[in-house]
CSV table of C-alpha atoms in Angstrom, one decimal:
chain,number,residue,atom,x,y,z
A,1,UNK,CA,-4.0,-53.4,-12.0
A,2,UNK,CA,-6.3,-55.7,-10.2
A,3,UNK,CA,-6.0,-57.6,-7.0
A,4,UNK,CA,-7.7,-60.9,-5.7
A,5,UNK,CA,-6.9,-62.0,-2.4
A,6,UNK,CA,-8.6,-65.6,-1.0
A,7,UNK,CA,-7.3,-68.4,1.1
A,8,UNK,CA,-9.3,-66.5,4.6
A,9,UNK,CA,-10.9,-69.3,6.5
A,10,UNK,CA,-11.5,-69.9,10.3
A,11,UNK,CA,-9.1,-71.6,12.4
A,12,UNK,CA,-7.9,-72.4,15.8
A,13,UNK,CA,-4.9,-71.0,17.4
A,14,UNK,CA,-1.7,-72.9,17.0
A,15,UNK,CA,-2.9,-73.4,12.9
A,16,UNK,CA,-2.1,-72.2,9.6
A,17,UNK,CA,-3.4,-70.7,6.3
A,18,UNK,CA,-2.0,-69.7,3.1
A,19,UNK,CA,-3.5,-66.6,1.7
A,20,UNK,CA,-3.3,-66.2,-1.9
A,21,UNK,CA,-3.7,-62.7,-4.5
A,22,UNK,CA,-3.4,-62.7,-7.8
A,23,UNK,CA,-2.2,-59.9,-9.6
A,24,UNK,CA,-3.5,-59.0,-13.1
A,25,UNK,CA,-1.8,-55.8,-15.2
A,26,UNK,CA,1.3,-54.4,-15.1
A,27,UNK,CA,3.8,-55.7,-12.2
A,28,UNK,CA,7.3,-55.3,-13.5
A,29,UNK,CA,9.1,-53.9,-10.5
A,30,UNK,CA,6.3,-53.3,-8.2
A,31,UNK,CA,6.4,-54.0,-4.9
A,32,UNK,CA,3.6,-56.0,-3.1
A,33,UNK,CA,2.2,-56.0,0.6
A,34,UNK,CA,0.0,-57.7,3.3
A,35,UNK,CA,-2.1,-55.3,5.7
A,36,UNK,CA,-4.6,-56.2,8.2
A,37,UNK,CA,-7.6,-54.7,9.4
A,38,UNK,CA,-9.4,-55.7,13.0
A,39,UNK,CA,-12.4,-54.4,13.9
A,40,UNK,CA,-12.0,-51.3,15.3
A,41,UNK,CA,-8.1,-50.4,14.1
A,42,UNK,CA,-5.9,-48.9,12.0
A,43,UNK,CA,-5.3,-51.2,9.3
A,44,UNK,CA,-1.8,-52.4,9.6
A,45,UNK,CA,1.3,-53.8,7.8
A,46,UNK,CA,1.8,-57.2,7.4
A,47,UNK,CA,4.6,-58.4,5.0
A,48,UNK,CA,6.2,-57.2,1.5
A,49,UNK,CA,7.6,-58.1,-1.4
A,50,UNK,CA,9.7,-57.4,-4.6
A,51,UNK,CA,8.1,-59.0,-7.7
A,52,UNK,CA,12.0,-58.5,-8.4
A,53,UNK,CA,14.6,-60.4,-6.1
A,54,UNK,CA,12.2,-60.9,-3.7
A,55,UNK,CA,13.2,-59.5,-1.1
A,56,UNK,CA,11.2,-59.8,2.0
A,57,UNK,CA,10.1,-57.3,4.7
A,58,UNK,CA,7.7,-58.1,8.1
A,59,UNK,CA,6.2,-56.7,10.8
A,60,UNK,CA,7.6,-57.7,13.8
A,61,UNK,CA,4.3,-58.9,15.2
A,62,UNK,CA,4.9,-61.9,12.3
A,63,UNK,CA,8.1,-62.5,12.0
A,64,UNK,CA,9.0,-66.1,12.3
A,65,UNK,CA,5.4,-67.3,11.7
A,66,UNK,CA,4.2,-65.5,8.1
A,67,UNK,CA,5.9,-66.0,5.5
A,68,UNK,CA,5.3,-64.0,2.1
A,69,UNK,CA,6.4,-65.3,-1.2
A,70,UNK,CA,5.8,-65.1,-5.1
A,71,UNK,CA,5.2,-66.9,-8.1
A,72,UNK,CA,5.7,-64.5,-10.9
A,73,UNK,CA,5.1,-66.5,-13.7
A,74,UNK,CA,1.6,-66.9,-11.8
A,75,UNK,CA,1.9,-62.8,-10.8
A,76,UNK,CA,1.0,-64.4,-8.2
A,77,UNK,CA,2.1,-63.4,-4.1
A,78,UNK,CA,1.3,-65.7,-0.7
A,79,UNK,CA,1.1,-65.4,2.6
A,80,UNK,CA,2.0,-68.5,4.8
A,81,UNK,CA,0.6,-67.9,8.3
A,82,UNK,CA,1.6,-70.6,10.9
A,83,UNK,CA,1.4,-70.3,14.6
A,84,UNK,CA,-1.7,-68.6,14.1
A,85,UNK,CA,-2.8,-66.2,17.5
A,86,UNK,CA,-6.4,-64.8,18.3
A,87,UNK,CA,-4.9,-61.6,17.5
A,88,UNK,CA,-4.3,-62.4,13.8
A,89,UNK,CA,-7.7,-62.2,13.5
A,90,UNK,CA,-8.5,-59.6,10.8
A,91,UNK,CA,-9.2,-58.5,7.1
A,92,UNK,CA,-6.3,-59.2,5.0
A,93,UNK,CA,-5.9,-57.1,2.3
A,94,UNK,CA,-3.4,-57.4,-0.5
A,95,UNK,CA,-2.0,-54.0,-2.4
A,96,UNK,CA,0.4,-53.4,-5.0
A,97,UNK,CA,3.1,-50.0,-5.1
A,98,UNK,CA,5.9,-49.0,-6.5
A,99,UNK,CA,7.9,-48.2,-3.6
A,100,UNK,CA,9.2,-50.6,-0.3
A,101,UNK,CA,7.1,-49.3,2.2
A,102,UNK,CA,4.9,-50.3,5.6
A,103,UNK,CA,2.4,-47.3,4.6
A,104,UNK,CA,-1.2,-48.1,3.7
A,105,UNK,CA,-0.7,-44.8,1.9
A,106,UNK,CA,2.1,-45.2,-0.2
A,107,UNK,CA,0.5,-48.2,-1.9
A,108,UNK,CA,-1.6,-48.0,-5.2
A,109,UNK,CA,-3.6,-50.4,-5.9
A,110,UNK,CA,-5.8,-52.7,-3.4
A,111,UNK,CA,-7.5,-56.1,-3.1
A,112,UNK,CA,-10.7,-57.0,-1.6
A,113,UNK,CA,-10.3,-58.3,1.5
A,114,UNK,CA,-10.2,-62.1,2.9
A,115,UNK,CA,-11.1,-62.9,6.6
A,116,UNK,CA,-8.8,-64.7,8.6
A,117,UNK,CA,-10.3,-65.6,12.1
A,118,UNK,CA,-8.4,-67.4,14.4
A,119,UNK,CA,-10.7,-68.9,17.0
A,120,UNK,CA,-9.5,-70.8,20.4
């Protein structure tokens, strides 16, 4: 399986960005994730998804302004960031597992990272 994340940019606060990763290999049932990185800290849970059903899951730090959704015939997943704070500023990373999970260590698979920087 192989992971490309892009759509990281620079942007003021109040904006938005759409962060893309495309997914090659086997999906199926998998489930996919969003974590962040800032300098300096853990590298934290974002957003998830289901390939199947779609089902949705958030931090609370983002709820109401991400948004993650999927395209499967493009095995491709999004992120929609809007209201976007200085303290989204991170590397996002996109990863693939089999199991619904906010742990960087239950997940297989990883992207490269895409900076986001969110600038006042």
């Amino acid at each position: 399986v192989q992971l490309q994340a892009s759509g990281g940019g620079l942007v003021q606060a109040g904006g938005s960005l759409r962060l893309s990763c495309a997914a090659s290999g086997r999906t199926g049932n998998a489930y996919m994730a969003w974590f962040r990185q800032a300098p300096g800290k853990e590298r934290d849970f974002v957003a998830g998804i289901r390939w199947s059903g779609g089902t949705t899951y958030y931090a609370d730090s983002v709820k109401g302004r991400f948004t993650m959704s999927r395209d499967n015939a493009k095995n491709t997943v999004y992120l929609q960031m809007n209201s976007l704070k200085l303290e989204d500023t991170a590397v996002y990373y996109c990863a693939q597992g089999w199991v619904v999970s906010t742990d960087q260590y239950a997940m297989n698979y990883w992207g490269t990272g895409t900076q986001v920087t969110v600038s006042s």
